[in-house]
Coordinates of C-alpha atoms in Angstrom, one line a residue:
G1 CA -153.0 -7.5 -139.3
R2 CA -149.6 -9.0 -139.0
H3 CA -149.1 -6.9 -135.7
S4 CA -152.3 -8.2 -134.0
M5 CA -150.6 -9.5 -131.5
L6 CA -149.2 -6.1 -130.1
P7 CA -151.6 -4.0 -127.7
R8 CA -153.6 -1.3 -128.9
H9 CA -151.2 1.4 -127.5
M10 CA -148.4 0.0 -129.1
Q11 CA -150.4 0.0 -132.3
R12 CA -151.0 3.4 -131.9
L13 CA -147.7 4.6 -130.7
G14 CA -146.3 3.0 -134.0
R15 CA -148.6 5.3 -136.2
D16 CA -147.7 8.3 -134.5
W17 CA -143.9 7.7 -134.1
I18 CA -144.1 7.1 -138.0
T19 CA -145.6 10.6 -138.6
H20 CA -143.4 12.6 -135.9
W21 CA -140.3 10.6 -138.0
N22 CA -141.7 12.9 -141.0
G23 CA -139.6 10.8 -143.5
S24 CA -136.2 12.8 -142.3
Q25 CA -134.5 9.2 -141.2
V26 CA -133.6 6.7 -143.6
L27 CA -133.5 3.1 -141.5
A28 CA -130.7 1.0 -142.6
L29 CA -130.9 -2.5 -143.0
N30 CA -127.4 -2.9 -141.6
S31 CA -128.0 -0.4 -138.4
P32 CA -128.7 -1.8 -135.2
V33 CA -132.4 -0.9 -133.9
S34 CA -130.8 1.2 -130.9
S35 CA -129.6 3.5 -133.6
C36 CA -132.7 4.3 -134.8
M37 CA -135.2 4.0 -132.1
R38 CA -133.0 5.7 -129.1
W39 CA -135.5 8.0 -127.2
A40 CA -134.3 10.4 -124.9
G41 CA -134.6 9.8 -121.4
H42 CA -138.3 12.3 -120.7
Y43 CA -141.4 11.8 -122.1
P44 CA -141.8 12.7 -126.0
P45 CA -144.3 15.4 -126.2
W46 CA -146.5 12.4 -128.7
A47 CA -145.8 10.0 -125.7
S48 CA -147.8 11.0 -122.6
F49 CA -148.0 7.6 -121.0
P50 CA -145.4 4.4 -119.6
L51 CA -145.5 1.9 -122.0
P52 CA -145.8 -1.9 -120.1
I53 CA -145.2 -4.8 -122.8
S54 CA -147.0 -7.6 -122.3
A55 CA -145.6 -11.2 -120.9
D56 CA -145.9 -12.9 -124.4
F57 CA -144.9 -10.1 -126.6
S58 CA -141.1 -11.7 -127.4
A59 CA -142.6 -15.0 -128.7
N60 CA -142.8 -14.8 -132.7
W61 CA -142.7 -11.2 -132.5
R62 CA -142.7 -9.6 -136.3
I63 CA -142.2 -6.3 -137.3
P64 CA -145.7 -4.8 -137.8
P65 CA -146.3 -3.5 -141.6
F66 CA -146.3 0.5 -140.9
F67 CA -142.8 0.4 -141.9
G68 CA -144.2 0.0 -145.0
P69 CA -141.9 0.3 -148.0
W70 CA -139.4 -2.0 -146.7
R71 CA -141.0 -5.3 -147.4
Q72 CA -137.3 -7.2 -146.3
F73 CA -138.5 -6.6 -142.6
Q74 CA -142.2 -8.2 -143.2
N75 CA -140.5 -11.2 -144.5
S76 CA -138.2 -11.5 -141.4
T77 CA -139.3 -12.9 -138.0
W78 CA -137.7 -10.8 -135.5
H79 CA -137.3 -12.4 -132.0
L80 CA -136.9 -9.5 -129.4
D81 CA -134.5 -11.8 -127.5
N82 CA -132.1 -12.1 -129.9
Y83 CA -131.5 -8.2 -130.3
T84 CA -132.0 -7.1 -126.6
Q85 CA -128.7 -7.7 -125.7
S86 CA -127.2 -5.4 -128.1
C87 CA -130.1 -2.2 -128.7
Y88 CA -132.1 0.0 -126.2
F89 CA -135.6 0.8 -126.2
H90 CA -135.5 4.0 -124.2
L91 CA -139.0 4.0 -123.0
P92 CA -140.7 6.5 -120.7
N93 CA -140.4 5.6 -117.0
P94 CA -142.6 6.8 -115.3
S95 CA -139.9 6.3 -111.8
M96 CA -137.3 8.5 -113.4
K97 CA -137.2 11.9 -111.3
S98 CA -134.7 13.6 -113.9
E99 CA -133.5 13.7 -117.3
G100 CA -130.4 12.9 -116.2
E101 CA -131.0 10.0 -114.6
E102 CA -130.8 6.6 -116.6
P103 CA -134.1 4.6 -117.0
L104 CA -134.6 1.5 -114.9
T105 CA -134.9 -1.0 -117.8
K106 CA -131.2 0.5 -119.1
K107 CA -130.0 0.1 -115.7
R108 CA -131.5 -3.7 -114.9
R109 CA -129.9 -4.6 -118.3
L110 CA -126.8 -2.9 -117.8
S111 CA -126.4 -4.7 -114.4
G112 CA -126.8 -8.2 -116.2
Q113 CA -130.8 -8.7 -115.8
D114 CA -133.1 -9.4 -118.8
D115 CA -135.5 -7.2 -119.6
T116 CA -138.2 -8.9 -121.1
S117 CA -139.4 -10.5 -117.5
T118 CA -142.5 -11.9 -116.6
P119 CA -145.1 -9.9 -114.6
E120 CA -144.5 -12.2 -111.7
Q121 CA -140.9 -11.3 -111.9
Q122 CA -141.4 -7.6 -112.0
T123 CA -143.6 -7.8 -108.9
N124 CA -140.4 -9.7 -106.9
L125 CA -137.8 -7.3 -108.5
S126 CA -137.5 -5.1 -105.3
N127 CA -137.0 -8.4 -103.5
Q128 CA -134.3 -9.8 -105.9
K129 CA -132.5 -6.4 -105.7
E130 CA -132.5 -6.8 -101.9
V131 CA -131.5 -10.1 -101.8
S132 CA -128.6 -9.0 -105.1
C133 CA -126.9 -6.8 -102.2
L134 CA -126.9 -9.0 -99.4
S135 CA -125.0 -11.3 -101.7
V136 CA -122.7 -8.8 -102.4
A137 CA -122.4 -7.2 -98.7
Q138 CA -121.7 -10.2 -97.5
N139 CA -119.2 -11.3 -99.8
E140 CA -117.6 -7.8 -99.8
E141 CA -117.4 -8.8 -95.7
K142 CA -116.0 -11.9 -96.5
H143 CA -113.3 -11.1 -99.0
G144 CA -112.9 -7.4 -97.3
S145 CA -113.1 -5.9 -100.5
K146 CA -114.5 -2.4 -99.1
K147 CA -113.5 0.5 -101.2
G148 CA -113.0 4.2 -99.3
T149 CA -113.3 3.2 -95.5
I150 CA -113.2 6.2 -93.6
K151 CA -109.9 6.3 -90.9
R152 CA -110.9 7.0 -87.9
H153 CA -108.0 6.8 -84.7
W154 CA -108.9 6.8 -81.2
E155 CA -107.5 9.2 -79.0
Y156 CA -106.5 8.6 -75.5
F157 CA -106.4 11.2 -72.6
C158 CA -104.8 8.8 -70.2
Q159 CA -101.9 6.9 -70.6
Q160 CA -103.7 4.0 -68.5
S161 CA -106.7 3.8 -70.2
K162 CA -104.5 3.0 -73.2
T163 CA -102.5 0.5 -71.1
M164 CA -106.5 -0.9 -69.9
K165 CA -107.3 -1.1 -73.8
V166 CA -104.7 -3.5 -74.5
A167 CA -105.4 -5.5 -71.4
K168 CA -109.0 -5.7 -72.4
N169 CA -108.1 -6.9 -75.7
K170 CA -106.1 -9.8 -74.4
G171 CA -109.4 -10.7 -72.3
S172 CA -108.6 -9.3 -68.8
D173 CA -111.3 -9.0 -66.4
Q174 CA -112.1 -5.5 -64.5
S175 CA -113.1 -8.1 -61.3
S176 CA -109.7 -9.8 -60.9
T177 CA -107.5 -6.7 -59.8
G178 CA -109.4 -6.9 -56.1
S179 CA -109.6 -4.3 -54.0
E180 CA -107.8 -1.3 -56.7
A181 CA -110.5 -2.4 -59.3
T182 CA -111.5 0.3 -61.5
F183 CA -114.5 0.3 -63.4
D184 CA -114.1 1.1 -67.2
F185 CA -116.8 1.2 -70.2
T186 CA -117.5 2.7 -73.5
V187 CA -120.9 4.1 -75.0
M188 CA -121.7 4.4 -78.1
S189 CA -124.4 7.2 -79.7
Y190 CA -125.1 6.1 -83.5
N191 CA -128.3 7.4 -85.7
I192 CA -128.5 4.2 -87.8
L193 CA -131.0 6.0 -90.4
S194 CA -134.4 4.6 -90.0
Q195 CA -135.4 2.8 -94.1
N196 CA -138.7 4.4 -93.8
L197 CA -137.0 7.9 -93.1
L198 CA -134.2 6.7 -96.1
E199 CA -136.8 6.3 -98.5
D200 CA -139.2 9.4 -97.7
N201 CA -136.1 11.4 -98.0
S202 CA -134.7 10.5 -101.1
H203 CA -133.6 13.7 -102.2
L204 CA -130.9 13.4 -99.6
Y205 CA -129.2 10.5 -100.8
K206 CA -128.8 11.4 -104.9
H207 CA -124.9 11.0 -104.5
C208 CA -125.2 7.3 -103.6
R209 CA -125.3 4.1 -106.0
Q210 CA -128.6 2.7 -105.2
R211 CA -127.7 -0.5 -104.3
L212 CA -126.2 1.1 -101.1
L213 CA -129.2 1.9 -100.0
F214 CA -131.3 -1.2 -99.7
W215 CA -131.8 -2.4 -96.1
T216 CA -130.3 -5.9 -97.1
Y217 CA -127.1 -4.1 -97.4
R218 CA -126.9 -1.5 -95.0
F219 CA -127.8 -3.6 -92.2
P220 CA -124.8 -6.3 -92.4
N221 CA -122.3 -2.9 -92.1
I222 CA -124.0 -1.8 -89.4
L223 CA -123.9 -4.7 -87.5
R224 CA -120.3 -5.0 -88.5
E225 CA -119.4 -1.5 -87.2
I226 CA -121.1 -2.3 -83.8
K227 CA -119.2 -5.5 -83.6
E228 CA -116.0 -4.2 -84.4
L229 CA -116.7 -1.2 -81.6
D230 CA -117.6 -3.3 -79.3
A231 CA -119.2 -0.7 -76.9
D232 CA -120.4 -2.1 -73.5
V233 CA -123.5 0.4 -73.9
L234 CA -125.2 1.1 -77.1
C235 CA -127.7 4.6 -77.5
L236 CA -129.5 3.7 -81.6
Q237 CA -131.8 6.6 -82.8
E238 CA -134.0 5.6 -86.1
V239 CA -134.5 2.3 -85.1
Q240 CA -137.2 1.2 -87.1
E241 CA -139.6 -1.2 -85.0
D242 CA -140.0 -3.9 -87.7
H243 CA -136.6 -4.0 -88.1
Y244 CA -135.4 -4.0 -84.3
R245 CA -138.3 -6.9 -83.6
T246 CA -137.2 -9.3 -86.4
E247 CA -133.2 -8.3 -86.6
I248 CA -131.8 -6.1 -84.5
K249 CA -132.9 -7.0 -81.1
S250 CA -132.0 -11.0 -82.0
S251 CA -128.8 -9.6 -83.9
L252 CA -127.6 -7.4 -80.4
E253 CA -128.6 -10.2 -78.0
S254 CA -126.3 -12.8 -79.9
L255 CA -123.6 -9.9 -79.0
G256 CA -124.3 -10.4 -75.3
Y257 CA -126.6 -7.1 -75.0
H258 CA -129.9 -6.5 -73.3
C259 CA -131.9 -4.1 -75.3
E260 CA -134.4 -1.7 -74.0
Y261 CA -136.7 0.4 -76.9
K262 CA -138.9 3.1 -77.3
M263 CA -140.6 3.7 -80.5
R264 CA -142.1 7.0 -81.5
T265 CA -145.8 7.5 -80.4
G266 CA -147.1 8.9 -84.1
R267 CA -146.7 7.3 -87.5
K268 CA -143.6 6.9 -88.5
P269 CA -142.5 3.3 -87.2
D270 CA -139.2 4.2 -85.4
G271 CA -137.9 5.1 -82.2
C272 CA -134.8 4.7 -79.5
A273 CA -132.8 2.0 -78.5
I274 CA -130.5 1.7 -75.4
C275 CA -128.6 -2.1 -75.5
F276 CA -125.7 -2.6 -72.9
K277 CA -123.8 -5.7 -72.1
T278 CA -125.1 -7.8 -69.3
S279 CA -121.6 -8.5 -68.3
K280 CA -120.9 -5.0 -67.5
F281 CA -124.1 -3.8 -66.0
S282 CA -127.5 -4.9 -64.6
L283 CA -130.6 -3.1 -65.1
I284 CA -132.1 -1.0 -62.5
S285 CA -134.7 1.0 -64.5
S286 CA -135.9 1.5 -67.7
N287 CA -137.8 5.0 -68.2
P288 CA -139.7 5.8 -71.4
V289 CA -140.0 9.8 -72.6
E290 CA -143.5 10.6 -74.9
F291 CA -143.0 14.3 -76.2
F292 CA -146.3 14.6 -77.6
R293 CA -149.0 15.7 -75.2
H294 CA -152.7 15.9 -76.8
D295 CA -153.7 18.6 -74.6
I296 CA -150.4 20.6 -75.1
P297 CA -151.0 22.4 -78.6
L298 CA -146.8 23.0 -78.6
L299 CA -146.2 19.3 -78.3
D300 CA -147.8 18.0 -81.3
R301 CA -144.8 16.1 -82.4
D302 CA -143.9 12.1 -81.8
N303 CA -140.1 12.4 -81.0
V304 CA -139.4 10.2 -78.0
G305 CA -136.0 9.8 -75.2
L306 CA -134.9 6.3 -73.0
V307 CA -133.6 6.9 -70.0
L308 CA -132.0 3.9 -68.2
L309 CA -130.7 3.5 -64.5
L310 CA -127.7 0.6 -64.7
Q311 CA -125.7 -1.2 -62.0
P312 CA -122.3 -1.6 -63.1
R313 CA -120.9 -5.3 -62.3
F314 CA -117.1 -6.0 -60.5
H315 CA -118.0 -2.9 -58.8
C316 CA -116.8 -1.9 -54.6
K317 CA -119.9 -0.2 -53.9
A318 CA -123.1 -2.0 -54.3
N319 CA -125.0 1.3 -54.3
T320 CA -123.4 2.9 -57.1
A321 CA -125.7 3.4 -60.6
I322 CA -125.1 5.1 -63.6
C323 CA -127.8 6.8 -65.5
I324 CA -127.9 6.5 -69.7
A325 CA -130.3 8.8 -71.7
N326 CA -130.9 8.3 -75.2
T327 CA -132.7 10.7 -77.6
H328 CA -134.1 12.2 -80.7
L329 CA -134.8 15.7 -80.5
L330 CA -137.4 17.6 -83.3
Y331 CA -135.1 18.1 -86.7
N332 CA -137.5 21.4 -87.8
P333 CA -135.0 24.1 -87.4
R334 CA -137.9 26.6 -87.2
R335 CA -139.7 25.0 -84.2
G336 CA -136.7 25.8 -81.3
D337 CA -139.7 26.3 -79.5
I338 CA -140.8 22.7 -79.4
K339 CA -136.8 21.5 -79.1
L340 CA -136.1 23.3 -75.7
T341 CA -139.5 21.9 -74.8
Q342 CA -138.3 18.3 -75.2
L343 CA -135.1 18.7 -73.9
A344 CA -136.5 20.2 -71.0
M345 CA -138.5 16.9 -70.7
L346 CA -135.9 14.7 -70.9
L347 CA -133.8 16.8 -68.4
A348 CA -136.8 16.2 -65.6
E349 CA -137.3 12.8 -66.3
I350 CA -132.9 12.2 -65.7
A351 CA -133.4 14.4 -62.6
S352 CA -136.0 12.1 -61.2
V353 CA -134.2 8.6 -62.2
A354 CA -130.6 10.1 -61.5
S355 CA -131.5 11.7 -57.8
Q356 CA -130.2 9.5 -54.7
K357 CA -131.1 9.8 -51.3
D358 CA -128.5 12.5 -50.7
G359 CA -130.3 15.0 -52.8
S360 CA -127.2 14.6 -55.2
F361 CA -127.4 13.2 -58.5
C362 CA -125.6 9.6 -59.6
P363 CA -123.4 10.0 -62.7
I364 CA -124.9 10.8 -66.1
I365 CA -124.5 10.3 -69.9
I366 CA -126.9 11.8 -72.4
C367 CA -126.6 10.2 -76.0
G368 CA -128.6 11.4 -79.5
D369 CA -128.9 13.0 -81.9
F370 CA -130.3 16.6 -81.3
N371 CA -130.9 18.5 -84.3
S372 CA -128.8 21.4 -83.7
V373 CA -125.3 22.7 -83.8
P374 CA -122.2 23.4 -81.7
G375 CA -122.4 26.7 -80.0
S376 CA -126.2 27.3 -80.3
P377 CA -128.5 28.5 -77.6
L378 CA -129.7 24.6 -77.1
Y379 CA -126.1 23.3 -76.8
R380 CA -124.9 26.2 -74.6
F381 CA -127.9 25.6 -72.3
I382 CA -127.3 21.6 -72.2
K383 CA -123.3 22.6 -71.6
E384 CA -123.9 25.8 -69.6
G385 CA -127.3 24.9 -67.6
K386 CA -128.5 27.9 -68.0
L387 CA -130.2 30.1 -70.9
N388 CA -131.8 33.1 -70.7
Y389 CA -134.4 32.9 -74.1
E390 CA -135.8 36.5 -73.2
G391 CA -136.2 37.9 -76.9
L392 CA -134.3 34.8 -78.9
A393 CA -135.8 34.2 -82.5
I394 CA -137.5 30.8 -82.4
G395 CA -135.2 29.8 -85.7
K396 CA -132.1 30.2 -83.6
V397 CA -132.4 28.3 -81.0
S398 CA -130.8 25.1 -82.8
G399 CA -128.4 27.2 -85.2
Q400 CA -129.5 24.6 -87.9
E401 CA -130.0 27.4 -90.7
Q402 CA -127.4 30.2 -90.9
F403 CA -130.4 32.6 -92.2
P404 CA -132.7 31.2 -89.9
R405 CA -136.5 31.5 -91.2
G406 CA -137.9 31.3 -87.8
Q407 CA -138.5 34.9 -86.6
R408 CA -141.2 34.6 -84.1
I409 CA -139.7 35.2 -80.7
L410 CA -140.0 32.5 -78.0
S411 CA -142.6 33.3 -75.6
I412 CA -142.3 33.6 -71.9
P413 CA -142.7 30.9 -70.2
I414 CA -142.2 28.5 -73.4
W415 CA -144.8 25.9 -72.0
P416 CA -147.4 25.8 -70.3
K417 CA -147.9 25.2 -66.7
K418 CA -150.2 22.4 -67.3
L419 CA -146.9 20.3 -68.3
G420 CA -145.7 20.0 -64.9
I421 CA -142.1 20.6 -65.2
S422 CA -140.6 23.9 -63.8
Q423 CA -138.2 26.5 -65.4
N424 CA -135.6 24.4 -63.8
C425 CA -136.6 21.4 -65.9
V426 CA -137.7 19.2 -63.1
Y427 CA -141.3 18.1 -62.2
E428 CA -143.1 20.2 -60.3
I429 CA -144.2 17.9 -57.7
K430 CA -140.8 17.6 -56.2
Q431 CA -140.1 20.8 -57.3
Q432 CA -142.7 22.1 -54.9
Q433 CA -141.5 19.4 -52.1
K434 CA -138.1 21.0 -52.1
E435 CA -139.7 24.2 -51.9
E436 CA -141.5 23.5 -48.7
N437 CA -138.7 21.6 -47.3
A438 CA -137.0 24.8 -48.0
G439 CA -139.5 26.9 -46.7
E440 CA -140.0 25.4 -43.3
K441 CA -136.4 26.3 -42.8
L442 CA -136.3 29.5 -43.6
E443 CA -139.7 30.5 -42.0
A444 CA -138.4 29.6 -38.4
A445 CA -135.6 32.2 -39.4
K446 CA -137.3 34.9 -41.6
P447 CA -141.1 34.5 -42.2
D448 CA -141.1 37.3 -44.9
N449 CA -138.3 35.4 -47.4
T450 CA -140.7 33.0 -48.6
K451 CA -142.4 36.0 -50.2
E452 CA -139.5 37.3 -51.7
I453 CA -138.3 34.0 -53.4
V454 CA -141.5 33.7 -55.4
T455 CA -141.1 37.5 -56.4
A456 CA -137.2 36.6 -57.6
S457 CA -138.6 33.3 -59.5
E458 CA -141.1 35.1 -61.6
K459 CA -138.9 37.8 -62.6
L460 CA -136.2 34.9 -63.7
S461 CA -139.1 33.2 -65.7
S462 CA -137.3 34.0 -68.7
K463 CA -134.6 31.6 -67.4
L464 CA -133.9 28.2 -67.9
R465 CA -132.1 26.3 -65.5
H466 CA -130.8 22.8 -64.8
H467 CA -128.7 21.3 -62.1
F468 CA -126.5 18.6 -64.1
K469 CA -123.0 19.8 -64.8
L470 CA -122.2 18.2 -68.0
S471 CA -119.7 18.3 -70.5
S472 CA -118.8 17.1 -74.4
V473 CA -117.3 14.1 -74.8
Y474 CA -116.0 15.8 -78.5
S475 CA -114.7 19.6 -78.8
H476 CA -116.1 20.1 -82.3
Y477 CA -113.3 21.7 -84.2
F478 CA -110.2 20.3 -84.7
P479 CA -107.5 22.6 -82.5
E480 CA -104.6 22.3 -85.2
T481 CA -106.7 23.9 -88.4
G482 CA -110.2 25.2 -86.4
V483 CA -112.1 23.2 -88.7
P484 CA -115.4 21.5 -88.1
E485 CA -116.1 17.6 -86.7
V486 CA -118.8 16.3 -88.8
T487 CA -121.1 13.6 -87.3
T488 CA -123.7 13.6 -90.2
C489 CA -123.3 14.3 -94.1
H490 CA -125.6 13.8 -96.9
S491 CA -126.5 15.8 -100.3
R492 CA -127.5 19.3 -98.2
S493 CA -125.5 19.3 -95.5
A494 CA -122.6 18.2 -93.0
V495 CA -122.7 19.2 -89.8
T496 CA -122.3 18.2 -86.0
V497 CA -126.1 17.3 -84.3
D498 CA -124.8 14.0 -82.5
Y499 CA -123.5 14.4 -78.9
I500 CA -122.1 12.3 -75.8
F501 CA -122.6 14.6 -73.0
Y502 CA -121.4 13.2 -69.6
S503 CA -121.1 14.7 -65.7
A504 CA -117.4 15.5 -65.5
A505 CA -115.4 14.1 -62.6
N506 CA -113.1 16.5 -60.5
D507 CA -109.8 15.0 -59.6
G508 CA -107.3 17.2 -60.4
T509 CA -106.7 16.8 -64.0
A510 CA -107.0 20.2 -65.5
D511 CA -106.6 19.4 -69.3
Q512 CA -109.1 16.6 -69.2
P513 CA -112.1 18.0 -71.2
G514 CA -115.0 18.9 -69.1
A515 CA -112.7 19.9 -66.1
E516 CA -114.2 23.1 -66.0
H517 CA -117.9 21.6 -65.1
S518 CA -116.3 19.1 -62.7
F519 CA -117.9 18.2 -59.5
C520 CA -117.1 15.6 -56.7
G521 CA -117.7 12.2 -58.3
G522 CA -118.6 11.3 -61.6
L523 CA -116.8 10.0 -64.8
K524 CA -113.7 10.4 -66.2
L525 CA -113.1 10.4 -70.1
L526 CA -110.3 8.0 -71.2
G527 CA -110.4 8.2 -74.9
R528 CA -112.6 8.5 -77.8
L529 CA -113.1 7.6 -81.4
A530 CA -112.1 10.6 -83.8
L531 CA -114.4 12.4 -86.1
V532 CA -113.5 13.3 -89.4
T533 CA -114.0 17.2 -91.5
E534 CA -116.9 17.1 -94.6
K535 CA -113.4 17.1 -96.4
D536 CA -112.8 13.3 -95.4
L537 CA -116.3 12.1 -95.9
W538 CA -116.6 13.2 -99.6
T539 CA -113.4 11.7 -100.4
V540 CA -115.6 8.2 -99.8
N541 CA -118.7 9.7 -101.5
G542 CA -119.9 11.3 -98.3
L543 CA -122.8 9.2 -96.1
P544 CA -123.5 6.6 -96.6
N545 CA -121.1 5.1 -98.8
E546 CA -119.7 1.4 -99.1
S547 CA -118.5 1.1 -95.6
N548 CA -120.2 3.6 -93.4
S549 CA -124.3 2.4 -93.8
S550 CA -125.9 5.5 -92.5
D551 CA -125.7 9.2 -92.8
H552 CA -124.4 9.6 -89.1
L553 CA -120.8 8.7 -87.7
P554 CA -120.9 6.4 -84.7
L555 CA -119.7 8.1 -81.6
L556 CA -117.8 6.5 -79.2
A557 CA -115.8 7.3 -75.6
E558 CA -114.4 5.0 -72.8
F559 CA -115.1 6.3 -69.4
R560 CA -114.0 5.8 -66.1
L561 CA -116.4 6.1 -62.8
I562 CA -115.1 8.3 -60.1
E563 CA -116.3 7.4 -56.9
R564 CA -117.4 10.5 -54.1

């Protein structure tokens, strides 16, 4: 027949379509094809399969004779290219996820792309889209046409900090101040949203325009944020390994950073990175922490941490060090037992790395995505240094769910002894050494005291402790209104799960955040980049958006090193 060029399933569809039409509609000659061939954005009951169009479909295509009585159509040569600009064929699309979503064919046509692409062009369509998004991102960055920017201001806790920041912007060098030199530095914590995780959880980003979710659009934005905030130390989470290897590391090195990276141990190819300005620090040691243990069923998750010991430059004391830790704890709200164990493993490594010869600890900063909300048992444990978890439901540890589904009570102890970490969150070997040294002194004065100590420790087995006096950089609520601060926002929630904890120094400043947990020596908080509310974020369509290309906001704080 005259329509032999059409694939067989197209011929069959034509017959079925005429049968379905039932002669109830009239096809007018002067009507655009779109008015009579517009199909709904879902599969009709009589067409249960997608309809690919062959590459030569538009060449000398004639309307098939099954239109019967209208001879005018048979005597006319219809070129598909001639009318695709003014009409739409709403063919079923297997990639559509809901009735309300437009087919990709329409999206391509509305964005100015030809719908009659060759198979080779269709194969490279994703790459072309990413290149297009990259050019859009670069163009917007060049011309400053970003819309809906979140306004965040710097909060100062010290007037001297403001003066120092102005001097820094003018290019002053801390090393030039002589014997009165102080060491000030900034730390950023930022979950940059792994592209793989974004695509695996696309339901969280239905509110976003599609072009904003491509990595080629997102990475220039993320890099721009890092450049603008210009932190001396970066603690990044969800850093995808292939992107780190090909783009992220080299881009950050060109900005003067040295990068350390630890990838997750499982199938998901992302991890944690700590990057520091070589002009401000030198590396003493890099210590990755793997939370997966094949011989312990509880620890079957692939989260990781990274602990660095850094030597500040331009400082008077040669033995001064700062410990920087970064982690991304398990998300699952119903597995508080795993979260607490992962946290204990990280704290044990920090205790090992930050320990000094006199038994004290050097200043400590812990950054990361803890997947726990302010006020939760896990959060209180970090800040208060103790937690009695007896009778605590497993789903209430992180406070992520208002009505927790994990009702099983935490076991005592939470983790097995073979993990090698005590209830004080230190490695057992070092704990035993300390106990032996203390035992020798006690034995001389009171021989029976050792048994009493052991008995007491057994009774306190449901109590976790750590020896760091930590404070949070952020207050988590706006003091004027009591409205919560937000560090992450997507289609399902907007909460705080990202933190910067630090060992606060006691310098007599009672109103400084963290002064209640102070000790001699440590870090003084000079300022921080203010957070925003959920309402603020939805004024720019949540996260990610045109200017902020992660579903998390970067946290940024400035510290001053206080010596003992």
